[in-house]
mmCIF file of C-alpha atoms in Angstrom:
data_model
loop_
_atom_site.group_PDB
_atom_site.id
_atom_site.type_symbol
_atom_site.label_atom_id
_atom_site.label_comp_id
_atom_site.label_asym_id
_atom_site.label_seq_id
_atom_site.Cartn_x
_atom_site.Cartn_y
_atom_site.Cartn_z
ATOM 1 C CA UNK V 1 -55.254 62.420 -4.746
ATOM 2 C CA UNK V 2 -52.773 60.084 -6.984
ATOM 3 C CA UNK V 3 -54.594 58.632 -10.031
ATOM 4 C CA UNK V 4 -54.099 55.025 -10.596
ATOM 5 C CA UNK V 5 -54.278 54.236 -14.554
ATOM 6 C CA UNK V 6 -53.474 50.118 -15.335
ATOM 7 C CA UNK V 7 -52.951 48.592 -18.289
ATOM 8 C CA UNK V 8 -57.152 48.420 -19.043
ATOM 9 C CA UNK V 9 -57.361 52.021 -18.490
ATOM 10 C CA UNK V 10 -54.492 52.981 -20.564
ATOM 11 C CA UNK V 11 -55.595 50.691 -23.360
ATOM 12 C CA UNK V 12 -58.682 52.333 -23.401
ATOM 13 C CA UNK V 13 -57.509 56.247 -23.060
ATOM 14 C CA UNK V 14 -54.826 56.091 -25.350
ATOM 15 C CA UNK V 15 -54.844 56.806 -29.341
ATOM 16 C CA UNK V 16 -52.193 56.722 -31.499
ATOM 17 C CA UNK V 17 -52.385 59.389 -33.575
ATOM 18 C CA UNK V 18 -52.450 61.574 -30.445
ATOM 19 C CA UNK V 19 -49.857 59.993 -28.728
ATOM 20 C CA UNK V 20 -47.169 60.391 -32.662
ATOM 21 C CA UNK V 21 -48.118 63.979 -32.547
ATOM 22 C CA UNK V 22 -46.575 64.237 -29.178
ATOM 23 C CA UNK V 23 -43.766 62.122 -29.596
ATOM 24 C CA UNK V 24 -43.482 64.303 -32.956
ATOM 25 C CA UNK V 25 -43.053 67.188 -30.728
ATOM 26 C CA UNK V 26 -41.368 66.150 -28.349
ATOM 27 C CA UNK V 27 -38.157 65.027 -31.330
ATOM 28 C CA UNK V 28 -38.759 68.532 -32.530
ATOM 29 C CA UNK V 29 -38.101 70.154 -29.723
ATOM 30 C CA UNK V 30 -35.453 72.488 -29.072
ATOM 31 C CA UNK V 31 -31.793 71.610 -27.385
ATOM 32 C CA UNK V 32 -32.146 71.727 -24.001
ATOM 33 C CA UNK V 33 -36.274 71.270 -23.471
ATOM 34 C CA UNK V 34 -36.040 66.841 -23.224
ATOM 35 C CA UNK V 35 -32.972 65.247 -21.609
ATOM 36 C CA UNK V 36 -32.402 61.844 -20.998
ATOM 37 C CA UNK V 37 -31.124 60.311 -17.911
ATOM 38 C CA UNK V 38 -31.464 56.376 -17.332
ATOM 39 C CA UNK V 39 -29.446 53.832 -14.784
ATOM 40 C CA UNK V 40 -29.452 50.005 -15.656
ATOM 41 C CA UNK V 41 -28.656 47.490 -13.328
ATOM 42 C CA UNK V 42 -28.260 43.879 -13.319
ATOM 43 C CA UNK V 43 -30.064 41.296 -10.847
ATOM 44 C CA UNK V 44 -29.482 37.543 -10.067
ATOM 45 C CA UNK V 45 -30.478 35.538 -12.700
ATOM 46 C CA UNK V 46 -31.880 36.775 -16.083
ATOM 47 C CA UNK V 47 -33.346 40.077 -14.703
ATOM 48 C CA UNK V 48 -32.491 43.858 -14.718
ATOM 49 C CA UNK V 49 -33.626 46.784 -12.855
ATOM 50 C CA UNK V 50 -34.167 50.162 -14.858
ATOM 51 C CA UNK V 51 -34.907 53.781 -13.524
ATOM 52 C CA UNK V 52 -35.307 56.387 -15.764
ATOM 53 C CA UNK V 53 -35.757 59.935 -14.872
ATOM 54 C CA UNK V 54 -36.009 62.666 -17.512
ATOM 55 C CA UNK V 55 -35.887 66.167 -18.044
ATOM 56 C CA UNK V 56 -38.483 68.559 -19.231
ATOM 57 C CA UNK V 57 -40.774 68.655 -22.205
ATOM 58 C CA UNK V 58 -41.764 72.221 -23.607
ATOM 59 C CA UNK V 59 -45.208 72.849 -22.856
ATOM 60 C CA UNK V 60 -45.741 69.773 -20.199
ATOM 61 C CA UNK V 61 -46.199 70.801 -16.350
ATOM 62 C CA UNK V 62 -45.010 67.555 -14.531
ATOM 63 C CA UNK V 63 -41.797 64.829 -14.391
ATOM 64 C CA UNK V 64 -41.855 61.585 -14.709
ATOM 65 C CA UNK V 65 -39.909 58.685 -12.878
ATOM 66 C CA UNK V 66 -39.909 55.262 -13.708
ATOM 67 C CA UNK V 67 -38.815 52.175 -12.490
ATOM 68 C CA UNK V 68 -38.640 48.805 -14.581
ATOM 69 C CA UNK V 69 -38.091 45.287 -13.856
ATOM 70 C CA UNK V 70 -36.982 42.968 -16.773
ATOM 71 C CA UNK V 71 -37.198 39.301 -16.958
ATOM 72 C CA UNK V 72 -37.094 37.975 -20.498
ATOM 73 C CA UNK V 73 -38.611 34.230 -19.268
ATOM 74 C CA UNK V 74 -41.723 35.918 -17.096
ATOM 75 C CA UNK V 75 -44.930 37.041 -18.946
ATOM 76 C CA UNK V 76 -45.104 40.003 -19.020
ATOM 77 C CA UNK V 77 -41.019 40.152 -19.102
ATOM 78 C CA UNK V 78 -41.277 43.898 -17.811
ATOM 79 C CA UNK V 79 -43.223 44.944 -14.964
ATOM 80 C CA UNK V 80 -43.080 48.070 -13.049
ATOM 81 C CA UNK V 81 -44.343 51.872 -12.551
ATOM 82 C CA UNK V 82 -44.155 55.241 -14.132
ATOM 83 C CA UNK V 83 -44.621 58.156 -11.168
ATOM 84 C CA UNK V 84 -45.954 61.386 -12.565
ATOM 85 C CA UNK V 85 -45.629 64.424 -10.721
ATOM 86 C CA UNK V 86 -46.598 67.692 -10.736
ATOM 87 C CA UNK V 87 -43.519 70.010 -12.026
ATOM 88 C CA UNK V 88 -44.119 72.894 -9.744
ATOM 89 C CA UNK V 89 -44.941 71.135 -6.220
ATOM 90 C CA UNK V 90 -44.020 67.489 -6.735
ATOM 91 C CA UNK V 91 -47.180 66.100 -6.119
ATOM 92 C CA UNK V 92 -47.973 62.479 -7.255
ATOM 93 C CA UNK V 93 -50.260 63.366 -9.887
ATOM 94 C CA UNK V 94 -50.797 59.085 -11.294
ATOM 95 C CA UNK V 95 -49.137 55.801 -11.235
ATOM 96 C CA UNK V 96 -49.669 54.211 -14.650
ATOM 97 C CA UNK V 97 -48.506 50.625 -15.627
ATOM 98 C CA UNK V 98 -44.961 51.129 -16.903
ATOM 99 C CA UNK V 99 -45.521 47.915 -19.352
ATOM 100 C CA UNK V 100 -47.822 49.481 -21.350
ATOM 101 C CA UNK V 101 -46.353 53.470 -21.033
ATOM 102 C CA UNK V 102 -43.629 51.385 -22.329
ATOM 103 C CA UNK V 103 -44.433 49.713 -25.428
ATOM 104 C CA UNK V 104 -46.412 52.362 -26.452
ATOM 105 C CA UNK V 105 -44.077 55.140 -26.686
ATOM 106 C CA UNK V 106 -40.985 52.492 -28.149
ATOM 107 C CA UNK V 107 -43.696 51.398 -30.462
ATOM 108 C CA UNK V 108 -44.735 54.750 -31.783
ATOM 109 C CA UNK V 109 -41.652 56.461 -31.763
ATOM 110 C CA UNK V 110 -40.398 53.277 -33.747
ATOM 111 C CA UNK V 111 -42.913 53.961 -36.193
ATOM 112 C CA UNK V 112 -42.216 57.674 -36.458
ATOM 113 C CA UNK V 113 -38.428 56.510 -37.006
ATOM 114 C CA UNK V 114 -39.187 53.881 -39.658
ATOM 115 C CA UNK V 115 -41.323 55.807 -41.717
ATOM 116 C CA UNK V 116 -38.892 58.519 -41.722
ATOM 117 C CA UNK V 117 -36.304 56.535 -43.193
ATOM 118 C CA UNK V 118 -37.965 53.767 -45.532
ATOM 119 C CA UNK V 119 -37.983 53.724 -48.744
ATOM 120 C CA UNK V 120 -41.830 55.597 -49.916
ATOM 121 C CA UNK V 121 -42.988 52.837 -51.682
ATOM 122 C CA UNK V 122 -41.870 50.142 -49.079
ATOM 123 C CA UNK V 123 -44.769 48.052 -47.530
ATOM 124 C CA UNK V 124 -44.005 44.565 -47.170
ATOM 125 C CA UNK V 125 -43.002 44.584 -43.894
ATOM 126 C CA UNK V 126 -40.709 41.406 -41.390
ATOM 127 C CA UNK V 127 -41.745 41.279 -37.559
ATOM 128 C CA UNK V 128 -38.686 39.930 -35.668
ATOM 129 C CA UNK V 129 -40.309 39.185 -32.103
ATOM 130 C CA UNK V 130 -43.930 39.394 -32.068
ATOM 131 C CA UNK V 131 -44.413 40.907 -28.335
ATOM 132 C CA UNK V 132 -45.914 43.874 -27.167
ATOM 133 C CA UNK V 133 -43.899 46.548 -28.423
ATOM 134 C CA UNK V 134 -43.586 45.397 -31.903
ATOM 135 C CA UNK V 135 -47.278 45.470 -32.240
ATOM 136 C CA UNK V 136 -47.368 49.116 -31.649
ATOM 137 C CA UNK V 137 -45.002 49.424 -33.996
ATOM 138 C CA UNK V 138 -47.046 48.120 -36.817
ATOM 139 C CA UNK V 139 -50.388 49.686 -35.488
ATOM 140 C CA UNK V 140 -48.432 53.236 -35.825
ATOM 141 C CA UNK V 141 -47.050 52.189 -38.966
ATOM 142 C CA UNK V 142 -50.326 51.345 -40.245
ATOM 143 C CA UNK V 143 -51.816 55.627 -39.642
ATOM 144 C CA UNK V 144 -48.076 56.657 -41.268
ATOM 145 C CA UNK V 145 -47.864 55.088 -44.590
ATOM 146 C CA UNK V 146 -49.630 52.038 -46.888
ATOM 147 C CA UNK V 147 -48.439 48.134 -45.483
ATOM 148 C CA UNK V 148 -48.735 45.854 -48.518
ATOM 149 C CA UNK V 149 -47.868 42.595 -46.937
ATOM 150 C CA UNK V 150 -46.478 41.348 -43.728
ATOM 151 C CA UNK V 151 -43.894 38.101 -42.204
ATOM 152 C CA UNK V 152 -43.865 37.063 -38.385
ATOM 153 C CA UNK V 153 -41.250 34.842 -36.979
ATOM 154 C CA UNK V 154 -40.879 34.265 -33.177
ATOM 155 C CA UNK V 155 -39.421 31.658 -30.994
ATOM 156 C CA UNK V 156 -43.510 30.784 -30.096
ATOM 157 C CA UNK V 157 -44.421 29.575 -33.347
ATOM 158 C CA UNK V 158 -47.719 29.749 -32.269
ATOM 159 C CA UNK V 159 -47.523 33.839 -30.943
ATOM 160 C CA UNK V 160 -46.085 34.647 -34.218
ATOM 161 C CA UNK V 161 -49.414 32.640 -36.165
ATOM 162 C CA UNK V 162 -51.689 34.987 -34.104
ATOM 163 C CA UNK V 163 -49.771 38.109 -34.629
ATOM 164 C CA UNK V 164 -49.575 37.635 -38.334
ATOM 165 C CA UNK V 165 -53.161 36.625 -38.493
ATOM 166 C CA UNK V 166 -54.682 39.479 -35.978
ATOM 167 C CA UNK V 167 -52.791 42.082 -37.961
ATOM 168 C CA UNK V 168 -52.947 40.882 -41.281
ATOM 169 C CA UNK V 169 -56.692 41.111 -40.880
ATOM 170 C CA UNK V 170 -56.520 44.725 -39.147
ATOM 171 C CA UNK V 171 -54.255 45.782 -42.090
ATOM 172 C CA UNK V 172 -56.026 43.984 -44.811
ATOM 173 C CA UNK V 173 -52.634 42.746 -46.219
ATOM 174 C CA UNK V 174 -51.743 38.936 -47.077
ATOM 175 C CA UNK V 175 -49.749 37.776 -43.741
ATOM 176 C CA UNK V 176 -47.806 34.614 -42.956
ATOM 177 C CA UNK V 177 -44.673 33.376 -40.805
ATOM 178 C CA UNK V 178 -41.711 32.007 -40.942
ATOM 179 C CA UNK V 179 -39.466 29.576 -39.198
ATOM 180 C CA UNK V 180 -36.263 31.936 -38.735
ATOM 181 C CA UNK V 181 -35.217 35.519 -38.698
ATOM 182 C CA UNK V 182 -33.648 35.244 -42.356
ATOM 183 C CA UNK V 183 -36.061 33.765 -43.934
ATOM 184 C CA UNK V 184 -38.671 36.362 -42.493
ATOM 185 C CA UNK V 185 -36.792 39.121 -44.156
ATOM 186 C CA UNK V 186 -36.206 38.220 -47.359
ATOM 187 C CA UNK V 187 -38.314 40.566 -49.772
ATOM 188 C CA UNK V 188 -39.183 42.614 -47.236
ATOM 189 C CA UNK V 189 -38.791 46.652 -47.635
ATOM 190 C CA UNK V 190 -38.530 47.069 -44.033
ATOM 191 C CA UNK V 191 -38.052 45.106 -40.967
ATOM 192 C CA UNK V 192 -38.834 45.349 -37.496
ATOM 193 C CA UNK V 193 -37.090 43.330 -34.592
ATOM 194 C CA UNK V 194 -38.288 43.413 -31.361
ATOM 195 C CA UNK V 195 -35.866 40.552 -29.283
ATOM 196 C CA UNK V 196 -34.064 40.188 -26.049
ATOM 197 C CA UNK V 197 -31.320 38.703 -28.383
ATOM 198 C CA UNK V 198 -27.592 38.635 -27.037
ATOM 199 C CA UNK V 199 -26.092 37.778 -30.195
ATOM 200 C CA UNK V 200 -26.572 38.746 -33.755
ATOM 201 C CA UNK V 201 -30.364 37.653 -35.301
ATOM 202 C CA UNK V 202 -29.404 39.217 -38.703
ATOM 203 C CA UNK V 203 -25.918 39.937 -40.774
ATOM 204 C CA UNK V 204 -25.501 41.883 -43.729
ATOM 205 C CA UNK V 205 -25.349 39.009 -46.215
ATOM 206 C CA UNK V 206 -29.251 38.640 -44.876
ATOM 207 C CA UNK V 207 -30.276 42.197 -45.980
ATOM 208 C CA UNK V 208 -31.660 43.268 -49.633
ATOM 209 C CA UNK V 209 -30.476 46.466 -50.798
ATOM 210 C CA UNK V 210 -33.069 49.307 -49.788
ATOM 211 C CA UNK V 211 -34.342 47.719 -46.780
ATOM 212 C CA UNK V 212 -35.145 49.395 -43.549
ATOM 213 C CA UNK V 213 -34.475 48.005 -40.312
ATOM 214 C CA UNK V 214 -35.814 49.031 -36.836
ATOM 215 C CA UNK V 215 -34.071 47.217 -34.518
ATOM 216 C CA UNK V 216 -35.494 47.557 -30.432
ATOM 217 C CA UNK V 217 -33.317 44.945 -29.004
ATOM 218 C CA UNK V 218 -30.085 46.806 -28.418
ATOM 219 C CA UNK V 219 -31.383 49.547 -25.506
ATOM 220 C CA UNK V 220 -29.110 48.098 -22.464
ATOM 221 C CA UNK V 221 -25.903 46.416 -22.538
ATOM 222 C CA UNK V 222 -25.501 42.868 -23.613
ATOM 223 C CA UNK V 223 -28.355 42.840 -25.715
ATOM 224 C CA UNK V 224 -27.896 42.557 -29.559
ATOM 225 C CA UNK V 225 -29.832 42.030 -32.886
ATOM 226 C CA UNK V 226 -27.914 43.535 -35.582
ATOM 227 C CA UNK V 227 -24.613 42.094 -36.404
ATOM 228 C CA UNK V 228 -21.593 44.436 -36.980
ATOM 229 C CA UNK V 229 -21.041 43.886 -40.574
ATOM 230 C CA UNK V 230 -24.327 45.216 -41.319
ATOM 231 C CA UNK V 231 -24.248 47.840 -39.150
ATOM 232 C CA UNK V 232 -20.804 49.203 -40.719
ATOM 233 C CA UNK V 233 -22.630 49.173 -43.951
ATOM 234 C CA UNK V 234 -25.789 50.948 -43.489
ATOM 235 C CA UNK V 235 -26.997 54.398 -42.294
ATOM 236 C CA UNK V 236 -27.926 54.485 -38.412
ATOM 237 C CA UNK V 237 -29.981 57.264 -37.153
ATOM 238 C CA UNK V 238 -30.571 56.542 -32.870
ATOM 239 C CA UNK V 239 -32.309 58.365 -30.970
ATOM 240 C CA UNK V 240 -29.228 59.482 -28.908
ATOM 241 C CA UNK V 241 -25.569 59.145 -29.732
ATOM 242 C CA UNK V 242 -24.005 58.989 -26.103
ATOM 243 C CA UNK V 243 -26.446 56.400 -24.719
ATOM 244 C CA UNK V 244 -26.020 54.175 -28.191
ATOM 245 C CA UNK V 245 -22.361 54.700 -27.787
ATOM 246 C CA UNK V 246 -22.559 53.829 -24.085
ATOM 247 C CA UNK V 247 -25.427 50.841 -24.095
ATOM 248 C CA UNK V 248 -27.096 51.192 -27.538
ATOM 249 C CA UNK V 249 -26.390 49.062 -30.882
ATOM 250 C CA UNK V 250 -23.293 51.288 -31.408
ATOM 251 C CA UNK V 251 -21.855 49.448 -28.113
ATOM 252 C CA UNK V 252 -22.944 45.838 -28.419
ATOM 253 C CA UNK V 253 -20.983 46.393 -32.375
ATOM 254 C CA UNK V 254 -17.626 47.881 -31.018
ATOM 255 C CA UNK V 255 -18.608 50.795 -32.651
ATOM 256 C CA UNK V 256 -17.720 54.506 -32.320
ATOM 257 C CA UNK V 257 -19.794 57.731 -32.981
ATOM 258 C CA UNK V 258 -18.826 58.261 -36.313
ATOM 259 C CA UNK V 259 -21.244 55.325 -37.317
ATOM 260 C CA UNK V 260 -24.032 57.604 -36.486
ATOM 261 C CA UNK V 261 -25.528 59.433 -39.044
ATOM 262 C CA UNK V 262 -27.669 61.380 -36.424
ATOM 263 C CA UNK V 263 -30.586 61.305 -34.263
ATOM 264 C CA UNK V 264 -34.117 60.899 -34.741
ATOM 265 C CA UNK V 265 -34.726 64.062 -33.795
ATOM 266 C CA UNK V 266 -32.162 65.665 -35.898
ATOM 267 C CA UNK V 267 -33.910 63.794 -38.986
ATOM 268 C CA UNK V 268 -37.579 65.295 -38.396
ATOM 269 C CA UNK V 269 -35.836 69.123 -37.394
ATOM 270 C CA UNK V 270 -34.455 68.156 -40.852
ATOM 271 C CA UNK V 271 -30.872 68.889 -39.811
ATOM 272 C CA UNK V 272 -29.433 65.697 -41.372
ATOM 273 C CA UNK V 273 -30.894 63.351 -44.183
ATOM 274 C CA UNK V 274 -32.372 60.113 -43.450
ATOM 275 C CA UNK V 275 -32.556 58.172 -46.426
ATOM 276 C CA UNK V 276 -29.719 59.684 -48.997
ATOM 277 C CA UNK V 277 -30.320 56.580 -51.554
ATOM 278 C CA UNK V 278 -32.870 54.228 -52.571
ATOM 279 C CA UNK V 279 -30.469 51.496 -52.301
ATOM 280 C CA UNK V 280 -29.063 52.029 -49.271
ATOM 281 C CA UNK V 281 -29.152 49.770 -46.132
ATOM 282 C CA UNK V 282 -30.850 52.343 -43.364
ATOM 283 C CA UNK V 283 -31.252 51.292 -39.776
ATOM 284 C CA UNK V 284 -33.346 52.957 -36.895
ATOM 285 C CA UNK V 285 -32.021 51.580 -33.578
ATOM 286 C CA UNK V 286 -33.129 53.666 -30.637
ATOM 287 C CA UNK V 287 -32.378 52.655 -27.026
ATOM 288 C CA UNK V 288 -35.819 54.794 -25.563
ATOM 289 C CA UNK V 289 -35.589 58.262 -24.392
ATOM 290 C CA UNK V 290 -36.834 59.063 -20.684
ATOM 291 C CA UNK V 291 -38.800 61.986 -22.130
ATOM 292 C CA UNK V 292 -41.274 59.712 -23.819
ATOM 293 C CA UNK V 293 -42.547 58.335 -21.060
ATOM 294 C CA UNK V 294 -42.928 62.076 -19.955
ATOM 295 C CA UNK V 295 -44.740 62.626 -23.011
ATOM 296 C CA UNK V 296 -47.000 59.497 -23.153
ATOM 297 C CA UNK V 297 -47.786 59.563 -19.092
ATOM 298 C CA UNK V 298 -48.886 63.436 -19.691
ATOM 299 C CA UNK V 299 -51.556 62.781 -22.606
ATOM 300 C CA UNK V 300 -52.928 59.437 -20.697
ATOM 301 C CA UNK V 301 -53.503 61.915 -17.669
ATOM 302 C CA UNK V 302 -54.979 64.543 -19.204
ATOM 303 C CA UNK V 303 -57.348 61.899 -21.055
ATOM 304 C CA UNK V 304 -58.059 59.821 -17.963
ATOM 305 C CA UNK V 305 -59.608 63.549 -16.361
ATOM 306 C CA UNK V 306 -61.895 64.153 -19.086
ATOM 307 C CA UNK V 307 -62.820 60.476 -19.212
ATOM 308 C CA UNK V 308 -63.067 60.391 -15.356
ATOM 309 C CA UNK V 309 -61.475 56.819 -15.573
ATOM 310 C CA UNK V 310 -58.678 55.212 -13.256
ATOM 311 C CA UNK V 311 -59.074 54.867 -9.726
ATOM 312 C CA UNK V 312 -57.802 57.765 -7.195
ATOM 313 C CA UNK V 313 -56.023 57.081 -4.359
ATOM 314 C CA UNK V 314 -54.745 59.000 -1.071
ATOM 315 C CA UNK V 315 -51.365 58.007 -0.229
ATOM 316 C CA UNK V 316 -50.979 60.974 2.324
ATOM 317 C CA UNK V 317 -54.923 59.724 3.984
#
């Protein structure tokens, strides 16, 4: 029997603090025990087609394989499914709503990225995009580290009112918005941008000294928030150097691997520094790692057993 978990179900099953610690892990882990494999491809029109199949995760007996489809004008702009299968016979263990597997692992690992690399006492925080994924963002945030304040701009004036309000109040921080990206980040310690931009949303001229920047835009090519300038001028941790190289912010800047400071995963094995001075410029700018889903799926299964909740289903009946 295949378990069938939807966005409801996962909404319900999931908790952040669970799901950090095993994205926490899962960065931690050894070379060789997560890979990363993804394919991108374009469709007609505004869409794109993603599969992503990973490698393994120590400790976690099944696969995952997932299948996207983007459209930045549709709500919800990505759609799809995550297939989890047992590692040792390839069963079809659950099909769980790839949207919300989705923003929930970009969201958290975002958050375990950005708290790794702004400055301690940083807490006034600019939302670039307020969708899905950079609410997660801010509600993992929020169980990492104090948020004093917090600025929402988004091309729906009206979204970015309701994000700013329904967070502000979760957060108990004074929230507002703002009619453009630059004027959202000015006094902010750290931003996050969350876009389907395809050209520069911030240069360095915009950017304070000290401020942090996750940037979730730039994960397939053509797709940019961050202009060059202040990328050449600030420390960038991704979460892997080929794909940023290849599709990442690295690519949509013209820019090389020696622009990388190191991986996310390097940071929190503490092989390289993340933040080296208070006033430097640091940037977190991951393109999403097939092993999170892998990770995420895994805990909403085991979760969905003990809850009995989903629906099962007999493809082979």
């Amino acid at each position: 029997m295949t378990l069938l978990l939807n966005r409801s179900d996962l909404e319900r099953l999931l908790d952040p603090a669970a799901v950090l610690a095993a994205l926490r892990a899962g960065f931690t882990a050894g070379p060789g025990e997560v890979a990363a494999r993804r394919v991108v491809t374009p469709l007609p029109g505004t869409g794109s087609a993603t599969a992503l199949i990973p490698g393994l995760v120590a400790g976690v007996p099944a696969y995952t394989v997932k299948v996207n489809a983007k459209f930045p004008a549709s709500r919800p702009a990505l759609r799809g499914v995550v297939c989890l299968h047992d590692l040792e016979s390839g069963a079809l263990l659950a099909l769980l709503d790839s949207a919300t597997v989705t923003a929930w692992r970009t969201g958290l690992a975002a958050a375990l990225g950005t708290d790794a690399l702004a400055r301690r006492a940083g807490g006034r925080v600019a939302v670039v995009g307020a969708g899905a994924q950079s609410d997660l963002v801010l509600r993992g945030l929020g169980t990492l580290r104090p948020v004093t304040g917090l600025t929402v701009t988004d091309l729906d004036a009206g979204r970015a009112a309701a994000f700013a309000e329904a967070h502000g109040a979760r957060l108990g921080v004074p929230s507002g918005t703002a009619d453009d990206p630059r004027e959202a980040v000015a006094g902010a310690d750290v931003v996050i941008a969350a876009t389907w931009a395809r050209r520069p949303l911030l240069h360095a001229a915009d950017i304070a000294p000290g401020t942090h920047l996750t940037s979730l835009g730039a994960d397939e090519p053509g797709k940019t928030e961050l202009a060059p300038d202040l990328l050449e001028r600030a420390r960038v941790v991704v979460d892997d150097v080929p794909l940023a190289v290849e599709m990442g912010v690295l690519a949509a800047a013209g820019l090389s691997v020696r622009h990388a400071a190191g991986t996310l995963g390097d940071l929190l094995r503490g092989e390289v520094p993340g933040r080296v001075r208070d006033e430097e410029v640091t940037v977190y700018a991951p393109v999403g790692l097939p092993w999170q889903d892998l990770a995420l799926s895994w805990a909403a299964y085991q979760a969905a057993q003990e809850a009995g909740a989903g629906t099962s289903y007999d493809f082979l009946g």
